[in-house]
Amino acid sequence: MRETKLRAPFETSSVLVMILAGGEGRRLGPLTSDRAKPAVPFGGRYRIIDIVLSNFVNSGLHKIKILTQYKSASLDEHIARAWRLSPMLDNFIETIPAQQRTGKSWFKGSADAVYQTQHVITDESPTHVCIFGGDHVYKMDMRQMLDEHLERNAEVTVAAIPVPRKEAREFGVIEADANGRIIAFHEKVADPPPMPGHPDLALASMGNYIFNTGNLLDALEQDAKNEQSAHDFGRDIIPYLVKNGKRAFVYDFQTNRVPGEDEGSNAYWRDIGTIDAYWAAQMDLISVQPAFNLYNQRWPIRTAMSHDPPAKFVFRDEWNARVGIATESLVSLGCIISGGRIHRSVLSNRCRVNSFSHVEESVLFENVVIGRHAKIRRAIIDKDVEVPSGAEIGYNLEEDRKRWYVSEGGIVVIPKRAKIG
């Protein structure tokens, strides 16, 4: 394991973080029907937003504003209850809803969201502003990206991850020279430009940026005046800065080293924008050696505290196949596995799996009850759902499609508080 040398030549108090968390997340189907994408549960006891917030807090950056818009009630509640930092030290994590401060319109894009809330920037007067998305799964020591931003005397730095060029067609791709200076930004093109020195790879933008404050505010002002703009950082702000000769650089995410992580884990980054990608990321967590490790005490994923009791497993009647057991799974606090079998699954708090039932390769949100003799396979079941005795989900996709959302990859999604007859 490689030890990481941590440096902070900048003052953390001069850095403001703005998290973009207002997206609708349509491709997550029923999971975002009444909650914002960053509020979707992940890994049993977390929310997606907890991942990026943990990265910043673990990096010592504690001035954080979260920009919300779409169905943000559960996200706002989670932030208020789980993420309270010390005001004595001028630390804060606060949500900012869309307020129509610059006109009679809601956020029209990622750049417009920051433009409409620029009063936060001017009030805090930071030297640098980090603008990051709130809905990806990865670990990153933000100090290392800030170090590189300062060392290069950059005016904007964009985080990117090397991906095979064939896969890069689905991303915004950064074209850079051998020194990492950005030449152009390409949005989902058929022939992505290669990464310098690696002809088979391309630099996919992660949608994470560090700006010098003055450059950011100037670019946002010009973008707001452009009626042809999509008001998006990747499509509009970064190309504008590059075109005008600003010092724009790319930061290779794979060079980032997180304390306590194995050497090979620095490549893990998942865009969980679809049901299949979301389900796959959950299955990644239960691997014998998961690339995204929840058990690194030097870089914890933080979230709300819970007063639920420990998980309980009861009954060992092997003769009648009534055994409470879970294998290759995450089982959260408050769960009772009462004579049922769990395999390769993720269970959130207070789930109950009753006798003779089988749950396999599935994700259960809070307060899900699985009845006796029920069989669940490759499913995501949202909170407060009671699956009746003898029910089968995931075994006949044609029948499942008549009632529920089924992804392209065959994952069945049962929405919150659904009634299963």
CSV table of N, CA, C and O in Angstrom, one decimal, residues 94-162:
chain,number,residue,atom,x,y,z
A,94,GLU,N,-24.9,23.4,4.1
A,94,GLU,CA,-26.2,24.0,4.0
A,94,GLU,C,-26.8,23.8,2.6
A,94,GLU,O,-26.1,23.8,1.6
A,95,THR,N,-28.1,23.6,2.5
A,95,THR,CA,-28.8,23.5,1.2
A,95,THR,C,-29.3,24.9,0.8
A,95,THR,O,-29.7,25.7,1.7
A,96,ILE,N,-29.3,25.1,-0.5
A,96,ILE,CA,-29.8,26.4,-1.0
A,96,ILE,C,-30.8,26.0,-2.1
A,96,ILE,O,-30.4,25.5,-3.2
A,97,PRO,N,-32.1,26.2,-1.9
A,97,PRO,CA,-33.1,25.9,-2.9
A,97,PRO,C,-33.1,26.9,-4.0
A,97,PRO,O,-32.7,28.0,-3.8
A,98,ALA,N,-33.6,26.5,-5.2
A,98,ALA,CA,-33.8,27.5,-6.3
A,98,ALA,C,-34.8,28.6,-5.8
A,98,ALA,O,-35.8,28.3,-5.2
A,99,GLN,N,-34.4,29.9,-6.0
A,99,GLN,CA,-35.2,31.0,-5.5
A,99,GLN,C,-35.6,32.0,-6.5
A,99,GLN,O,-36.2,33.0,-6.1
A,100,GLN,N,-35.3,31.8,-7.8
A,100,GLN,CA,-35.6,32.8,-8.8
A,100,GLN,C,-35.0,34.2,-8.5
A,100,GLN,O,-35.7,35.2,-8.6
A,101,ARG,N,-33.8,34.2,-8.0
A,101,ARG,CA,-33.2,35.5,-7.6
A,101,ARG,C,-32.8,36.4,-8.8
A,101,ARG,O,-32.6,37.6,-8.6
A,102,THR,N,-32.6,35.8,-10.0
A,102,THR,CA,-32.2,36.6,-11.1
A,102,THR,C,-33.2,36.7,-12.2
A,102,THR,O,-33.0,37.2,-13.3
A,103,GLY,N,-34.4,36.3,-11.9
A,103,GLY,CA,-35.5,36.3,-12.9
A,103,GLY,C,-36.6,35.3,-12.6
A,103,GLY,O,-36.5,34.5,-11.6
A,104,LYS,N,-37.6,35.2,-13.4
A,104,LYS,CA,-38.7,34.3,-13.1
A,104,LYS,C,-38.5,33.0,-13.8
A,104,LYS,O,-39.3,32.5,-14.6
A,105,SER,N,-37.4,32.3,-13.4
A,105,SER,CA,-37.1,31.0,-14.0
A,105,SER,C,-36.4,30.2,-12.9
A,105,SER,O,-35.6,30.8,-12.1
A,106,TRP,N,-36.5,28.9,-13.0
A,106,TRP,CA,-35.8,28.0,-12.1
A,106,TRP,C,-34.4,27.7,-12.8
A,106,TRP,O,-34.1,28.3,-13.8
A,107,PHE,N,-33.6,26.9,-12.2
A,107,PHE,CA,-32.3,26.6,-12.7
A,107,PHE,C,-32.4,26.1,-14.1
A,107,PHE,O,-33.1,25.1,-14.3
A,108,LYS,N,-31.7,26.7,-15.1
A,108,LYS,CA,-31.8,26.2,-16.5
A,108,LYS,C,-30.6,25.3,-16.9
A,108,LYS,O,-30.5,24.9,-18.0
A,109,GLY,N,-29.7,25.1,-16.0
A,109,GLY,CA,-28.5,24.3,-16.2
A,109,GLY,C,-27.6,24.4,-15.1
A,109,GLY,O,-27.8,25.2,-14.1
A,110,SER,N,-26.5,23.6,-15.1
A,110,SER,CA,-25.6,23.6,-14.0
A,110,SER,C,-25.0,25.0,-13.7
A,110,SER,O,-24.8,25.5,-12.6
A,111,ALA,N,-24.6,25.7,-14.8
A,111,ALA,CA,-24.0,27.0,-14.7
A,111,ALA,C,-25.0,28.0,-14.2
A,111,ALA,O,-24.7,28.9,-13.4
A,112,ASP,N,-26.2,27.9,-14.7
A,112,ASP,CA,-27.2,28.8,-14.3
A,112,ASP,C,-27.6,28.7,-12.8
A,112,ASP,O,-27.9,29.6,-12.1
A,113,ALA,N,-27.5,27.4,-12.3
A,113,ALA,CA,-27.7,27.2,-10.9
A,113,ALA,C,-26.7,28.0,-10.0
A,113,ALA,O,-27.1,28.6,-9.0
A,114,VAL,N,-25.4,28.0,-10.4
A,114,VAL,CA,-24.4,28.7,-9.7
A,114,VAL,C,-24.6,30.2,-9.9
A,114,VAL,O,-24.4,31.0,-9.0
A,115,TYR,N,-25.0,30.6,-11.1
A,115,TYR,CA,-25.2,32.0,-11.4
A,115,TYR,C,-26.3,32.6,-10.6
A,115,TYR,O,-26.2,33.7,-10.0
A,116,GLN,N,-27.4,31.8,-10.4
A,116,GLN,CA,-28.5,32.3,-9.6
A,116,GLN,C,-28.2,32.3,-8.1
A,116,GLN,O,-28.9,33.0,-7.4
A,117,THR,N,-27.2,31.6,-7.7
A,117,THR,CA,-26.9,31.6,-6.3
A,117,THR,C,-25.5,32.2,-6.1
A,117,THR,O,-24.8,31.9,-5.0
A,118,GLN,N,-25.0,33.1,-6.9
A,118,GLN,CA,-23.7,33.7,-6.8
A,118,GLN,C,-23.6,34.6,-5.6
A,118,GLN,O,-22.4,34.9,-5.2
A,119,HIS,N,-24.7,35.0,-5.0
A,119,HIS,CA,-24.6,35.8,-3.8
A,119,HIS,C,-23.9,35.0,-2.7
A,119,HIS,O,-23.2,35.6,-1.8
A,120,VAL,N,-24.0,33.7,-2.7
A,120,VAL,CA,-23.2,32.9,-1.7
A,120,VAL,C,-21.7,33.0,-1.9
A,120,VAL,O,-21.0,33.1,-0.9
A,121,ILE,N,-21.3,33.1,-3.2
A,121,ILE,CA,-19.9,33.3,-3.4
A,121,ILE,C,-19.4,34.7,-3.0
A,121,ILE,O,-18.4,34.8,-2.3
A,122,THR,N,-20.1,35.7,-3.3
A,122,THR,CA,-19.7,37.0,-3.0
A,122,THR,C,-19.8,37.2,-1.5
A,122,THR,O,-19.0,38.0,-0.9
A,123,ASP,N,-20.7,36.6,-0.8
A,123,ASP,CA,-20.8,36.7,0.7
A,123,ASP,C,-19.6,36.1,1.3
A,123,ASP,O,-19.1,36.6,2.3
A,124,GLU,N,-19.2,34.9,0.8
A,124,GLU,CA,-18.1,34.2,1.5
A,124,GLU,C,-16.7,34.7,1.0
A,124,GLU,O,-15.7,34.6,1.7
A,125,SER,N,-16.6,35.3,-0.2
A,125,SER,CA,-15.4,35.9,-0.7
A,125,SER,C,-14.2,34.8,-0.7
A,125,SER,O,-13.1,35.1,-0.2
A,126,PRO,N,-14.5,33.6,-1.3
A,126,PRO,CA,-13.4,32.6,-1.3
A,126,PRO,C,-12.4,33.0,-2.4
A,126,PRO,O,-12.7,33.7,-3.3
A,127,THR,N,-11.2,32.4,-2.3
A,127,THR,CA,-10.2,32.5,-3.3
A,127,THR,C,-10.5,31.5,-4.4
A,127,THR,O,-10.3,31.8,-5.6
A,128,HIS,N,-11.0,30.3,-4.0
A,128,HIS,CA,-11.3,29.2,-5.0
A,128,HIS,C,-12.7,28.7,-4.7
A,128,HIS,O,-13.1,28.6,-3.6
A,129,VAL,N,-13.3,28.2,-5.8
A,129,VAL,CA,-14.6,27.6,-5.6
A,129,VAL,C,-14.6,26.2,-6.3
A,129,VAL,O,-14.2,26.1,-7.5
A,130,CYS,N,-14.9,25.2,-5.5
A,130,CYS,CA,-15.0,23.8,-6.0
A,130,CYS,C,-16.5,23.6,-6.4
A,130,CYS,O,-17.4,23.7,-5.5
A,131,ILE,N,-16.8,23.2,-7.6
A,131,ILE,CA,-18.1,22.9,-8.1
A,131,ILE,C,-18.1,21.5,-8.5
A,131,ILE,O,-17.5,21.1,-9.5
A,132,PHE,N,-18.9,20.6,-7.7
A,132,PHE,CA,-18.9,19.2,-7.9
A,132,PHE,C,-20.3,18.7,-8.0
A,132,PHE,O,-21.2,19.3,-7.5
A,133,GLY,N,-20.5,17.6,-8.8
A,133,GLY,CA,-21.8,16.9,-8.8
A,133,GLY,C,-22.0,16.2,-7.5
A,133,GLY,O,-21.1,15.8,-6.8
A,134,GLY,N,-23.3,15.9,-7.3
A,134,GLY,CA,-23.7,15.2,-6.0
A,134,GLY,C,-24.2,13.8,-6.2
A,134,GLY,O,-24.9,13.3,-5.3
A,135,ASP,N,-23.9,13.2,-7.4
A,135,ASP,CA,-24.6,11.9,-7.6
A,135,ASP,C,-23.7,10.8,-8.3
A,135,ASP,O,-24.1,10.0,-9.0
A,136,HIS,N,-22.4,10.9,-7.9
A,136,HIS,CA,-21.4,9.8,-8.4
A,136,HIS,C,-20.8,9.1,-7.3
A,136,HIS,O,-20.8,9.6,-6.1
A,137,VAL,N,-20.3,7.9,-7.5
A,137,VAL,CA,-19.7,7.1,-6.5
A,137,VAL,C,-18.2,7.0,-6.7
A,137,VAL,O,-17.8,6.4,-7.8
A,138,TYR,N,-17.4,7.5,-5.8
A,138,TYR,CA,-16.0,7.5,-5.9
A,138,TYR,C,-15.4,8.0,-4.6
A,138,TYR,O,-16.1,8.6,-3.8
A,139,LYS,N,-14.1,7.8,-4.5
A,139,LYS,CA,-13.3,8.4,-3.4
A,139,LYS,C,-12.2,9.3,-3.9
A,139,LYS,O,-11.6,8.9,-4.9
A,140,MET,N,-12.1,10.5,-3.3
A,140,MET,CA,-11.1,11.4,-3.8
A,140,MET,C,-10.6,12.4,-2.7
A,140,MET,O,-11.5,12.9,-2.0
A,141,ASP,N,-9.3,12.5,-2.6
A,141,ASP,CA,-8.7,13.5,-1.7
A,141,ASP,C,-8.7,14.8,-2.5
A,141,ASP,O,-7.8,15.0,-3.3
A,142,MET,N,-9.6,15.7,-2.1
A,142,MET,CA,-9.7,17.0,-2.9
A,142,MET,C,-8.5,17.8,-2.7
A,142,MET,O,-8.2,18.7,-3.6
A,143,ARG,N,-7.7,17.7,-1.7
A,143,ARG,CA,-6.5,18.5,-1.5
A,143,ARG,C,-5.5,18.3,-2.6
A,143,ARG,O,-4.8,19.2,-3.0
A,144,GLN,N,-5.4,17.1,-3.1
A,144,GLN,CA,-4.5,16.8,-4.2
A,144,GLN,C,-4.8,17.5,-5.5
A,144,GLN,O,-4.0,18.0,-6.2
A,145,MET,N,-6.1,17.6,-5.8
A,145,MET,CA,-6.6,18.3,-7.0
A,145,MET,C,-6.3,19.8,-6.8
A,145,MET,O,-5.9,20.5,-7.7
A,146,LEU,N,-6.6,20.3,-5.6
A,146,LEU,CA,-6.3,21.7,-5.3
A,146,LEU,C,-4.8,22.0,-5.4
A,146,LEU,O,-4.4,23.1,-5.9
A,147,ASP,N,-4.0,21.1,-4.9
A,147,ASP,CA,-2.5,21.3,-5.0
A,147,ASP,C,-2.1,21.5,-6.4
A,147,ASP,O,-1.3,22.4,-6.8
A,148,GLU,N,-2.6,20.6,-7.3
A,148,GLU,CA,-2.2,20.6,-8.7
A,148,GLU,C,-2.7,21.9,-9.3
A,148,GLU,O,-2.1,22.5,-10.2
A,149,HIS,N,-3.9,22.3,-9.0
A,149,HIS,CA,-4.5,23.6,-9.5
A,149,HIS,C,-3.6,24.8,-9.2
A,149,HIS,O,-3.3,25.6,-10.1
A,150,LEU,N,-3.1,24.8,-8.0
A,150,LEU,CA,-2.2,25.9,-7.6
A,150,LEU,C,-0.8,25.8,-8.2
A,150,LEU,O,-0.2,26.8,-8.6
A,151,GLU,N,-0.3,24.6,-8.3
A,151,GLU,CA,1.1,24.4,-8.8
A,151,GLU,C,1.1,24.8,-10.3
A,151,GLU,O,2.1,25.3,-10.8
A,152,ARG,N,0.0,24.6,-11.0
A,152,ARG,CA,0.0,24.9,-12.4
A,152,ARG,C,-0.4,26.4,-12.7
A,152,ARG,O,-0.5,26.8,-13.8
A,153,ASN,N,-0.8,27.1,-11.6
A,153,ASN,CA,-1.3,28.4,-11.7
A,153,ASN,C,-2.5,28.5,-12.6
A,153,ASN,O,-2.7,29.3,-13.5
A,154,ALA,N,-3.3,27.4,-12.4
A,154,ALA,CA,-4.5,27.3,-13.3
A,154,ALA,C,-5.6,28.3,-12.9
A,154,ALA,O,-5.7,28.7,-11.7
A,155,GLU,N,-6.5,28.6,-13.9
A,155,GLU,CA,-7.6,29.4,-13.6
A,155,GLU,C,-8.9,28.5,-13.5
A,155,GLU,O,-9.9,28.9,-12.8
A,156,VAL,N,-8.8,27.4,-14.1
A,156,VAL,CA,-9.9,26.3,-13.9
A,156,VAL,C,-9.2,25.0,-14.1
A,156,VAL,O,-8.3,24.8,-14.9
A,157,THR,N,-9.6,24.0,-13.2
A,157,THR,CA,-9.1,22.6,-13.4
A,157,THR,C,-10.3,21.7,-13.4
A,157,THR,O,-11.3,21.9,-12.6
A,158,VAL,N,-10.3,20.8,-14.4
A,158,VAL,CA,-11.4,19.9,-14.6
A,158,VAL,C,-11.0,18.5,-14.3
A,158,VAL,O,-10.0,18.0,-14.8
A,159,ALA,N,-11.6,17.7,-13.4
A,159,ALA,CA,-11.3,16.4,-13.1
A,159,ALA,C,-11.8,15.5,-14.2
A,159,ALA,O,-12.9,15.6,-14.7
A,160,ALA,N,-11.0,14.5,-14.6
A,160,ALA,CA,-11.3,13.6,-15.6
A,160,ALA,C,-10.8,12.2,-15.3
A,160,ALA,O,-9.8,12.0,-14.5
A,161,ILE,N,-11.4,11.2,-15.9
A,161,ILE,CA,-11.0,9.8,-15.7
A,161,ILE,C,-10.7,9.2,-17.0
A,161,ILE,O,-11.5,9.3,-17.9
A,162,PRO,N,-9.6,8.5,-17.2
A,162,PRO,CA,-9.3,7.8,-18.4
A,162,PRO,C,-10.2,6.6,-18.6
A,162,PRO,O,-10.4,5.8,-17.7
